[in-house]
XYZ file of C-alpha atoms in Angstrom:
563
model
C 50.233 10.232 -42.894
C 48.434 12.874 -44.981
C 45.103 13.630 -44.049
C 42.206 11.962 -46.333
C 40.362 14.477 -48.358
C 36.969 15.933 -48.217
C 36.465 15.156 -52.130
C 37.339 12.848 -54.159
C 35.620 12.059 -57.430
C 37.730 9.671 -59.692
C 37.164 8.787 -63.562
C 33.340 10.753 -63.545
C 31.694 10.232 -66.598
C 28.401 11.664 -67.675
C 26.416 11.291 -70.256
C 23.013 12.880 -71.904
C 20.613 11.254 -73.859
C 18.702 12.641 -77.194
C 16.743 10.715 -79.740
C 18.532 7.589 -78.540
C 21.888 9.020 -78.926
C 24.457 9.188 -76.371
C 26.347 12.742 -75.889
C 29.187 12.410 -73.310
C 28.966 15.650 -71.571
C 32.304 14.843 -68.688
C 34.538 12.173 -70.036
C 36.258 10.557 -67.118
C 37.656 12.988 -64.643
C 39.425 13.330 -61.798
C 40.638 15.652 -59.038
C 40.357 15.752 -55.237
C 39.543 19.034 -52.612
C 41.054 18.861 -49.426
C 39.448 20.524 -46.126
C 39.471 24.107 -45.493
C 40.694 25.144 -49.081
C 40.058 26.621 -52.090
C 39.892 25.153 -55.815
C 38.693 26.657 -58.764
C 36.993 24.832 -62.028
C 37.485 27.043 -64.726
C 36.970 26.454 -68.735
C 34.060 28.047 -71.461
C 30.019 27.008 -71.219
C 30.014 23.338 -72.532
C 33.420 22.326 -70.664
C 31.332 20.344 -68.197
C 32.054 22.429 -65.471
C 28.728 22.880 -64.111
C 27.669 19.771 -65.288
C 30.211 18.557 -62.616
C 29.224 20.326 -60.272
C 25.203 19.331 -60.427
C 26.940 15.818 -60.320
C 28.165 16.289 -56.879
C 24.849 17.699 -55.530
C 22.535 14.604 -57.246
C 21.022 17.353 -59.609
C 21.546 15.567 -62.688
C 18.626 16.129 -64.798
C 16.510 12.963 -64.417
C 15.989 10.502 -67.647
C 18.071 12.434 -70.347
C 21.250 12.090 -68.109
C 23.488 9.720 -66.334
C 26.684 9.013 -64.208
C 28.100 6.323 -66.740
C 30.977 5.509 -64.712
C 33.392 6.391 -61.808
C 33.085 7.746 -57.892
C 31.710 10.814 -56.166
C 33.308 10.334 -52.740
C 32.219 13.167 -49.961
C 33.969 12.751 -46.446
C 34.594 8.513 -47.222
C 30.777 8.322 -49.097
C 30.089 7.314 -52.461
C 27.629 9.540 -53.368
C 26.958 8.056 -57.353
C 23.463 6.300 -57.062
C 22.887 7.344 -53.866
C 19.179 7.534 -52.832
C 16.909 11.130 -53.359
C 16.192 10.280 -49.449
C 19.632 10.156 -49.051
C 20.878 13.243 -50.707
C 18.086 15.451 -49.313
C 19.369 15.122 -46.036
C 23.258 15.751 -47.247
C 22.219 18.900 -50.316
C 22.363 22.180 -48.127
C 23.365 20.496 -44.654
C 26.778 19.302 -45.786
C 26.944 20.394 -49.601
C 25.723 23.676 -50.349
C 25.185 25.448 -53.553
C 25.005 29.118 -54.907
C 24.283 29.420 -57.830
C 24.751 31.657 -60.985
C 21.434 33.797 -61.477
C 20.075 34.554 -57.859
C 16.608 35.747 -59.647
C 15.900 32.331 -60.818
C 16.801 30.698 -57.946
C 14.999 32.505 -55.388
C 11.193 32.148 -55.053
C 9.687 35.234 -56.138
C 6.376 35.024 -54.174
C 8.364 34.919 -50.372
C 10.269 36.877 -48.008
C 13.925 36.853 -48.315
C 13.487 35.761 -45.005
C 11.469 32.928 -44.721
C 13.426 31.205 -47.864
C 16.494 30.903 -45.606
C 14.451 29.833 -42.820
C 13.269 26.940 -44.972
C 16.595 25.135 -44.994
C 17.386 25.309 -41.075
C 13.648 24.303 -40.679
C 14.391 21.075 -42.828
C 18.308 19.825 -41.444
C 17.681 21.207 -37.389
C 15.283 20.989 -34.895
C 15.696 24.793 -33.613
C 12.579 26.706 -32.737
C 10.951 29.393 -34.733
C 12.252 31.804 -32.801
C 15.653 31.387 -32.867
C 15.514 30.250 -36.427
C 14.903 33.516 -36.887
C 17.613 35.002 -35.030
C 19.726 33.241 -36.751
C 18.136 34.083 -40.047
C 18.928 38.062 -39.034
C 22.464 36.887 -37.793
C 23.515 35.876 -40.980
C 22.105 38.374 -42.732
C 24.712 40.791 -40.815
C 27.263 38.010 -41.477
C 26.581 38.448 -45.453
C 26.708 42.334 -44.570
C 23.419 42.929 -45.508
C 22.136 46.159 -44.419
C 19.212 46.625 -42.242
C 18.840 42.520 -42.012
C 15.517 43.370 -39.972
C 14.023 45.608 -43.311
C 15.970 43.081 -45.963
C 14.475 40.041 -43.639
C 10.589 40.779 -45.064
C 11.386 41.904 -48.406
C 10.644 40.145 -51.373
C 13.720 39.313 -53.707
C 12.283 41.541 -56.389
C 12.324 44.404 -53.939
C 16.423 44.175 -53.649
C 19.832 44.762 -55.970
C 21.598 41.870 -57.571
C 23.957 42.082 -55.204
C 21.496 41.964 -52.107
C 19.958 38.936 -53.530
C 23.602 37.041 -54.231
C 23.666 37.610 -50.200
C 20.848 36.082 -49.858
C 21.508 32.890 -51.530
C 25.103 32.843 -49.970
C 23.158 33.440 -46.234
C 20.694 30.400 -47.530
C 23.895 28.116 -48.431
C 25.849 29.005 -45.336
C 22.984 28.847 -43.113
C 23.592 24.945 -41.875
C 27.195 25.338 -42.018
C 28.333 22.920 -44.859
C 31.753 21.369 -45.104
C 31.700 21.946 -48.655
C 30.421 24.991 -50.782
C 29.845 25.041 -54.417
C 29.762 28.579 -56.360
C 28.618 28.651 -59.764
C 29.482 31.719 -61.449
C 28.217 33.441 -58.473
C 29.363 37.032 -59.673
C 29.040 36.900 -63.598
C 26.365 38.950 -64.049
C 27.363 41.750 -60.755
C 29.015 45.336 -61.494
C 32.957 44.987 -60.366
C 32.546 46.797 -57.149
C 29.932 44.207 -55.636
C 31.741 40.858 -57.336
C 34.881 42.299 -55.129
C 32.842 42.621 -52.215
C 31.094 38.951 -52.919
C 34.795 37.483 -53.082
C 35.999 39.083 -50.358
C 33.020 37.950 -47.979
C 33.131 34.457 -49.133
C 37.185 34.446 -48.177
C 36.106 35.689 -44.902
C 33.166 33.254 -44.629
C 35.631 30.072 -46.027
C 38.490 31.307 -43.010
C 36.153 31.545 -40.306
C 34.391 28.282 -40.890
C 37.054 26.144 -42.534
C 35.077 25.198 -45.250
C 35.738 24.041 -48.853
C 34.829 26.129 -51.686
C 34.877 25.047 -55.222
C 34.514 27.840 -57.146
C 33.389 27.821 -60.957
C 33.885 30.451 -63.521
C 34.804 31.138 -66.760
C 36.807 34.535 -65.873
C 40.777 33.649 -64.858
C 41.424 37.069 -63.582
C 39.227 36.790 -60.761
C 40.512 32.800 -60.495
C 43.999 34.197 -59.573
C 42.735 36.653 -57.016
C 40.172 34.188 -55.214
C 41.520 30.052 -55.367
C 44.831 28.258 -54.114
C 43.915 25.640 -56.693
C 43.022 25.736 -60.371
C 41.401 23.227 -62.566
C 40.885 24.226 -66.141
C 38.404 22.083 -68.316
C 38.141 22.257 -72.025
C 35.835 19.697 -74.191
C 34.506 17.617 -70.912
C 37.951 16.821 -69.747
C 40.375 18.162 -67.162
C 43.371 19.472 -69.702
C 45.333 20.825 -66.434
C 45.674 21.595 -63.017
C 47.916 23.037 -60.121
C 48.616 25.575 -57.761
C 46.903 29.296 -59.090
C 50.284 31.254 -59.332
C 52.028 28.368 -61.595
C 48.677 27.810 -63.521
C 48.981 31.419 -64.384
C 52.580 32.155 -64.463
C 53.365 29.198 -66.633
C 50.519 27.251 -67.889
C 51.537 24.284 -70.210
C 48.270 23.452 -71.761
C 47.418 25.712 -75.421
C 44.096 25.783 -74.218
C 45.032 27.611 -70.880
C 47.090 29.979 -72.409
C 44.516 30.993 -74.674
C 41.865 31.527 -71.748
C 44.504 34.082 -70.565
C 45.503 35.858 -73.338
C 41.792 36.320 -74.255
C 40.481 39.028 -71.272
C 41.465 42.210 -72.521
C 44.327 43.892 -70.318
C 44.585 47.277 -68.937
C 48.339 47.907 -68.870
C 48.250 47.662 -73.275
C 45.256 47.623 -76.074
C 46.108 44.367 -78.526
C 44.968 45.402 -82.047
C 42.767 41.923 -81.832
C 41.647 39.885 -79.159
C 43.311 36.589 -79.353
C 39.860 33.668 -79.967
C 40.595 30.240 -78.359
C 40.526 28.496 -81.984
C 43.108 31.170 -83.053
C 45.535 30.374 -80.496
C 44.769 27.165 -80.770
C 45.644 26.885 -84.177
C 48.987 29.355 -83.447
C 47.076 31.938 -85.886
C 47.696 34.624 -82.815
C 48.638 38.077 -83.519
C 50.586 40.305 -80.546
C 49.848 43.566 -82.627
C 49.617 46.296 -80.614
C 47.825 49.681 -80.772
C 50.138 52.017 -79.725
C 49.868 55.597 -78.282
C 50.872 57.482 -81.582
C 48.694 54.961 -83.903
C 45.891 56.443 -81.061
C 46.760 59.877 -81.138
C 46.655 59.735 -85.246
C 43.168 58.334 -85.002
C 42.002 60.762 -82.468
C 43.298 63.439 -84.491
C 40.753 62.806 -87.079
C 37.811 61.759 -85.286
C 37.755 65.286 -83.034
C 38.346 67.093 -85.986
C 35.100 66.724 -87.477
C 31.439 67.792 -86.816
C 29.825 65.971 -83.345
C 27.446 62.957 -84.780
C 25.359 63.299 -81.248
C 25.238 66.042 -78.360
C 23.562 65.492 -75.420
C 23.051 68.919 -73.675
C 21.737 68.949 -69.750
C 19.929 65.640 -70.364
C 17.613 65.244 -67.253
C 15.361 61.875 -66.593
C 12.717 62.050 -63.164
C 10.873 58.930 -62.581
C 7.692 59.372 -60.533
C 6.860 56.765 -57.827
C 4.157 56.259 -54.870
C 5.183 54.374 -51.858
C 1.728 53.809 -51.188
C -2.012 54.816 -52.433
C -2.512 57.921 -50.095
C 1.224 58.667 -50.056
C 2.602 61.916 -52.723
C 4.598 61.193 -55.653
C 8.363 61.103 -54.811
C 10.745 62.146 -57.464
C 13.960 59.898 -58.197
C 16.453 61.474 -60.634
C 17.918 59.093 -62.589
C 20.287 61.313 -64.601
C 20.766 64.265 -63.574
C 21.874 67.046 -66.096
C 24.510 65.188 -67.858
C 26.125 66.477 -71.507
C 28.866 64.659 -73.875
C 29.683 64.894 -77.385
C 29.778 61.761 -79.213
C 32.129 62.058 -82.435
C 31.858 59.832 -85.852
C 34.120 56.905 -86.291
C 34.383 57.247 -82.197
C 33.720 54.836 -79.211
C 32.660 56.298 -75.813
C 32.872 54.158 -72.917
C 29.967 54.276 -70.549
C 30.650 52.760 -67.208
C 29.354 53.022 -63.667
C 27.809 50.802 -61.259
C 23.745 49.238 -61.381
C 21.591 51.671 -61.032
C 23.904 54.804 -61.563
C 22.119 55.647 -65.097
C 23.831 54.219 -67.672
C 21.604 52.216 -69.266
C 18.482 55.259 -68.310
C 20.829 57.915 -70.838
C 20.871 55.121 -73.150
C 17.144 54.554 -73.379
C 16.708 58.407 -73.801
C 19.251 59.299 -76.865
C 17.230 56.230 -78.004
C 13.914 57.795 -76.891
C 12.489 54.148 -75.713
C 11.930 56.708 -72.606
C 11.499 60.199 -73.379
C 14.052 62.517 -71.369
C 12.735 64.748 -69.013
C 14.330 67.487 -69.901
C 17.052 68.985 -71.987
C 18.677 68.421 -75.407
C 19.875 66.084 -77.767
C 21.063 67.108 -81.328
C 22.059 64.387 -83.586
C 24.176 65.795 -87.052
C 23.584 69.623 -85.743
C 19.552 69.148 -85.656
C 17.519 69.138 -82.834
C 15.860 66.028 -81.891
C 14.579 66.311 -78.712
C 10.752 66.386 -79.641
C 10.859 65.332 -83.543
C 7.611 63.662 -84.997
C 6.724 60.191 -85.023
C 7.604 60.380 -88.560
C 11.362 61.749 -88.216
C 11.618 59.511 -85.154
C 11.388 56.195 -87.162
C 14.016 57.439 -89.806
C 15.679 58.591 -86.453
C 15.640 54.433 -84.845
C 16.648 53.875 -88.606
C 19.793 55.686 -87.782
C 20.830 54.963 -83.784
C 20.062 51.255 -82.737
C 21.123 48.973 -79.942
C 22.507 45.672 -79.464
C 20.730 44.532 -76.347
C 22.826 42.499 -73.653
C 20.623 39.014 -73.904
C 20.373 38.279 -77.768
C 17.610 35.614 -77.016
C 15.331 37.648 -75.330
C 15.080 40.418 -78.242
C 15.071 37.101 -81.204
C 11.727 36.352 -82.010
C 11.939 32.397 -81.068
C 9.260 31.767 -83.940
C 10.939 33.391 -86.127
C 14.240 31.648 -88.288
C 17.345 33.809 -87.992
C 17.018 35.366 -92.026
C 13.524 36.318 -91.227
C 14.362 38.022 -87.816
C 16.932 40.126 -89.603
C 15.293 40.539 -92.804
C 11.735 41.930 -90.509
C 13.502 45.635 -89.962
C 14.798 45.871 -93.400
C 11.234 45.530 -94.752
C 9.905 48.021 -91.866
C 12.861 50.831 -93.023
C 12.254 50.280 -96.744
C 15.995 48.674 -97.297
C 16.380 46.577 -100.367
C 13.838 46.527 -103.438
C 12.856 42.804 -103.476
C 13.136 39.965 -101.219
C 15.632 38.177 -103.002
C 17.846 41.322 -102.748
C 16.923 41.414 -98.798
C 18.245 37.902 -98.338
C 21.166 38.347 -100.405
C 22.008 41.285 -97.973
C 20.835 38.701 -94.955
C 23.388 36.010 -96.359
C 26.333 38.669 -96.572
C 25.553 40.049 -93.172
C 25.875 36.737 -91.774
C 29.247 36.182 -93.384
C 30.702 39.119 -91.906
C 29.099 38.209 -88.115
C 31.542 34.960 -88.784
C 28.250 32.363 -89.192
C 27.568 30.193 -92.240
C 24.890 30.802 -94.348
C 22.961 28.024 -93.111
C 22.031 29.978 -90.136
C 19.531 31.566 -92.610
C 16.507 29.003 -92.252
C 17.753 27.958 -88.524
C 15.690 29.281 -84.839
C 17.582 31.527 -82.477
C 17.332 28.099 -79.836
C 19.444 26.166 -82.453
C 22.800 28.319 -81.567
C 25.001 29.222 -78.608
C 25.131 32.705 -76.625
C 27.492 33.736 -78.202
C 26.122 32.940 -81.798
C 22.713 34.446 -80.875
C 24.476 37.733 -79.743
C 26.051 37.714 -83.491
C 22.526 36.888 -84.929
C 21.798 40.414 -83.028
C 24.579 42.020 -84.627
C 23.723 41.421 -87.986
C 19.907 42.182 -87.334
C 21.411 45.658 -86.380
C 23.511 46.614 -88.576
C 21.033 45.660 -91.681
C 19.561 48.692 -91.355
C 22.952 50.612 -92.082
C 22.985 52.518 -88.615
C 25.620 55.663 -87.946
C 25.360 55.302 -84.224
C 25.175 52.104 -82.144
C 24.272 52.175 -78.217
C 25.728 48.770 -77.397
C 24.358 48.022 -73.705
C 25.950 45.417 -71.829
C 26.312 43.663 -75.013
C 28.818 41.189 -73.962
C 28.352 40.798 -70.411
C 26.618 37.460 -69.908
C 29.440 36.105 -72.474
C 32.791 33.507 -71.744
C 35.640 35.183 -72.065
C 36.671 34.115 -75.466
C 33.270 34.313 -76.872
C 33.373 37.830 -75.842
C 36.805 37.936 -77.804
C 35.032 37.265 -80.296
C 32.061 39.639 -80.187
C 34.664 42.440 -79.338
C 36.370 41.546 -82.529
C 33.639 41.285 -84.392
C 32.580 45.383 -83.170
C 35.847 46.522 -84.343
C 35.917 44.943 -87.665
C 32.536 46.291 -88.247
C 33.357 49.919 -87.130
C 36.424 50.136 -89.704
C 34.043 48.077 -92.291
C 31.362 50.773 -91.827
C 32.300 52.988 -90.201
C 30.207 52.682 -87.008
C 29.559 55.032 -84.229
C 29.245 53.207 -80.859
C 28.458 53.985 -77.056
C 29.594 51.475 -75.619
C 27.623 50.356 -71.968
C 29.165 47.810 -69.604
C 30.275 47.371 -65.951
C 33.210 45.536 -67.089
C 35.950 48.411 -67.091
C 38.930 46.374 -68.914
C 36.574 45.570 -71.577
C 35.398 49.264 -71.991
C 39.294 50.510 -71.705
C 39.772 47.993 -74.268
C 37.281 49.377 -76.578
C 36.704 53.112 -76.005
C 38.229 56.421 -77.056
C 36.277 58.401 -74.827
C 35.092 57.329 -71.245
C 32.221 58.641 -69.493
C 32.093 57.326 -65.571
C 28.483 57.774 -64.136
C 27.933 57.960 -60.259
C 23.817 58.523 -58.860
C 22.989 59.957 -62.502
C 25.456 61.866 -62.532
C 29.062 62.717 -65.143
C 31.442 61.652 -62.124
C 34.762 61.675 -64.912
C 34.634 62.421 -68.706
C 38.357 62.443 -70.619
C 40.136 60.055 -72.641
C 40.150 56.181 -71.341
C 43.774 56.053 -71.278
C 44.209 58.936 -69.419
C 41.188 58.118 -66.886
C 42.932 54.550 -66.021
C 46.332 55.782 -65.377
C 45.353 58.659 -63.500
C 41.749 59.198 -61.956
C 40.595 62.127 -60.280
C 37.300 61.508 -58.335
C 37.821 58.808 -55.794
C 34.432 56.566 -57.495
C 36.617 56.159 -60.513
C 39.264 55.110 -58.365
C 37.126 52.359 -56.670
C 35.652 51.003 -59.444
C 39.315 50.698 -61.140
C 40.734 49.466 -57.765
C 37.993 46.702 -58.365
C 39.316 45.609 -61.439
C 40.666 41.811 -60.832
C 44.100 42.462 -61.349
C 45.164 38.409 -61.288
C 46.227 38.690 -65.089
């Protein structure tokens, strides 16, 4: 007789409601989780995935949503209308939840901590004392160093990584038969997502719990589950064990998912979209070696668009009132040669610079010291004058489109605002006829025009800051972490979308990211930064098939290899 399993949710329906009308969000699906095992949920943001998941933990949000039908059943319970009472003493104690964006979910005005204290405090009746010892306990469990120091800090105070730990300490700390993982590593550098999957294997092993893991990103589904589920459109469109999922998946939509993440072992001329496979409009073109060659040829045979020469940033910082300035060096006498028509790949860990050197060629934050010559001329201290025909020139697409959109703003407005700063165009109606190409070339339809940046999808608004960019006819474009927070095939398409536009106008771009396939995928030159510092300079290709410092070979090693 097999054994009876943990989950078991059968024809799950959910609905929202807006204006009176009825939006199915999960349209009746099934699947089951046994004990002590692993299953992934994977599909695109508006699959239902998480939806799904917030079904199972009674976090449905109240009055504009609603289990229309079918069974949430959680070791033999039905947990569909089950009682706030109810659930409070089940969420965290038996079901536990981390979620995507630690930040957000920790409370910024307390310790680390006391927030995991909080949850033993409400499902046992331990003492303070050894609530706290087992606070600091598994804090070392979560390999957290210095639990003791980490234990009083606030979450500001502590990496991305640090505070993942944190929530995964919080979510373990009761022991819970099942754990739910939303996206728990999108937004971490490869090197500490490793390290997150790795602990929660060890975690899952020692305690024999069930995770059910959610993400968008296969590769790291075929290193981390036994189980796949892939969801497209609010339905379950197929399922199975990981290695057949991957090695022969049957549904279009699957397939697509996995063609779409870039691969290190070739360079596809363009990134296959879902709707393109989908519709069998897929092309297997490939960029080879002596196509590469030919285009390196003449990009390093012309003049350098941008030198950076000994480029030197030193933040100042007290520890406390009566203490002495301490210096931090956040790069540290770094120099590169950026040529027209080329991309160089930026990538290191958080907190290694990247994003610092950006901010200075940029001079949002004046280097230090040193130099930086763009088209032979010195620009390292240029007047405020020459500096804005300078930002006219280099501009950046920012990683969250929504935050740099002026929500008051519509879209034609936002991008048309620049053009009137720089002087591009002679009327308005010659502005918005620019504003209405631009947005046919980002792929969005002119009706976008007289819409708000709340009215489209990540992966629209990040087009939206696209177009705002290149309207002012840049030569050099620092893109930083421009497509991290996006699905995989969204970011197909936004990688697309860059290369069409460099050929179209012959762009210059830096290109920032943690995510190494993406910036094989997309750079000429790579530049690997370690604590400020060049670690690796030299052509991408050459870098991934054969590193020399040992950083680059951790941070490749990293590199999901599941695809």
């Amino acid at each position: 007789m097999s054994e009876s399993p943990l989950l078991e949710v059968n024809d799950l329906s959910v609905s929202f409601f807006n204006k009176r009308k009825e939006i199915q969000i999960l349209k009746s699906i099934s699947y089951q989780l046994k004990k002590n095992s692993i299953t992934a949920i994977v599909g695109e943001s508006g699959s239902g995935k998480s939806i799904s998941s917030l079904a199972l933990m009674g976090l449905l949000p109240p009055k504009i949503s609603e289990v229309t039908s079918g069974t949430i059943t959680f070791n033999g319970k039905n947990l569909v209308n089950l009682s706030e009472d109810h659930y409070q003493n089940i969420r965290g104690k038996d079901i536990a939840m981390i979620f995507q964006e630690p930040m957000s979910s920790l409370n910024p005005s307390m310790r680390c901590g006391k927030q995991v204290e909080e949850i033993l405090k409400q499902h046992t009746s331990l003492s303070q004392k050894i609530i706290k010892q087992n606070v600091l306990d598994l804090f070392e469990k979560v390999k957290l160093p210095h639990p003791k120091e980490l234990y009083r800090r606030y979450p500001h105070e502590i990496s991305g990584g640090q505070k993942q730990r944190v929530m995964i300490a919080m979510a373990i700390a009761c022991k819970p038969k099942l754990l739910i993982a939303d996206e728990p590593t999108t937004a971490l550098d490869v090197t500490v997502q490793k390290d997150i999957l790795e602990l929660l294997k060890e975690i899952q092993k020692e305690t024999e719990m069930s995770i059910l893991f959610i993400s968008h990103d296969l590769s790291l589904v075929a290193e981390f589950a036994e189980t796949v589920i892939v969801m497209y459109n609010g339905e379950i469109v197929e399922r199975g064990a990981t290695d057949s999922i991957f090695n022969s998946p049957k549904h279009s939509y699957t397939k697509a998912l996995i063609k779409a993440r870039p691969s290190t072992k070739y360079r596809l001329k363009a990134l296959p979209t879902i709707s393109d496979f989908m519709a069998g409009k897929f092309s297997s073109k490939i960029i080879s070696k002596d196509n590469r060659q030919a285009s390196h040829k003449s990009i390093y045979a012309r003049a350098p668009l941008l030198e950076v020469v000994d480029l030197e940033k030193i933040y100042l910082s007290k520890t406390s009132w009566f203490s002495k300035n301490r210096a931090f060096t956040a790069v540290d006498k770094v120099s590169f040669k950026v040529y027209p028509g080329e991309t160089v790949g930026l990538v290191g860990e958080s907190g290694c610079g990247k994003s610092t050197l950006g901010n200075a060629i940029l001079q949002l934050d004046k280097a230090t010291s040193g130099v930086l010559k763009y088209r032979g001329q010195d620009i390292t201290n240029v007047s405020k004058t020459a500096l804005r025909q300078l930002r006219k020139d280099i501009q950046i697409i920012f990683q969250d489109p929504f935050a740099s959109l002026n929500p008051r703003l519509i879209v034609g407005h936002a991008i048309m605002e620049p053009m009137l700063v720089h002087n591009i165009g002679n009327s308005r109606a010659e502005r918005k006829s620019k504003v209405l190409d631009l947005l046919d070339k980002v792929g969005l339809d002119i009706s976008a025009f007289n819409k708000y940046p709340h009215e489209f999808s990540g992966g629209q608004r990040q087009r939206i800051g696209i177009a705002r960019t290149i309207a002012l006819e840049p030569k050099l474009i620092i893109c930083d972490e421009s497509v991290s927070a996006l699905d995989i095939s969204v970011q197909a398409q936004v990688l697309n979308l860059l290369n069409y536009l460099k050929e179209e106008f012959e762009f210059t771009y830096i290109f920032i990211s943690h995510d190494l396939a993406v910036v094989k995928y997309m750079a000429d030159q790579l530049i690997v930064m370690n604590n400020g510092k060049i670690e690796e300079i030299g052509d991408a290709d050459s870098i991934y098939e054969s590193p020399k410092s040992d950083y680059t070979k951790k941070l490749i090693h990293a590199i999901p290899k599941g695809l």
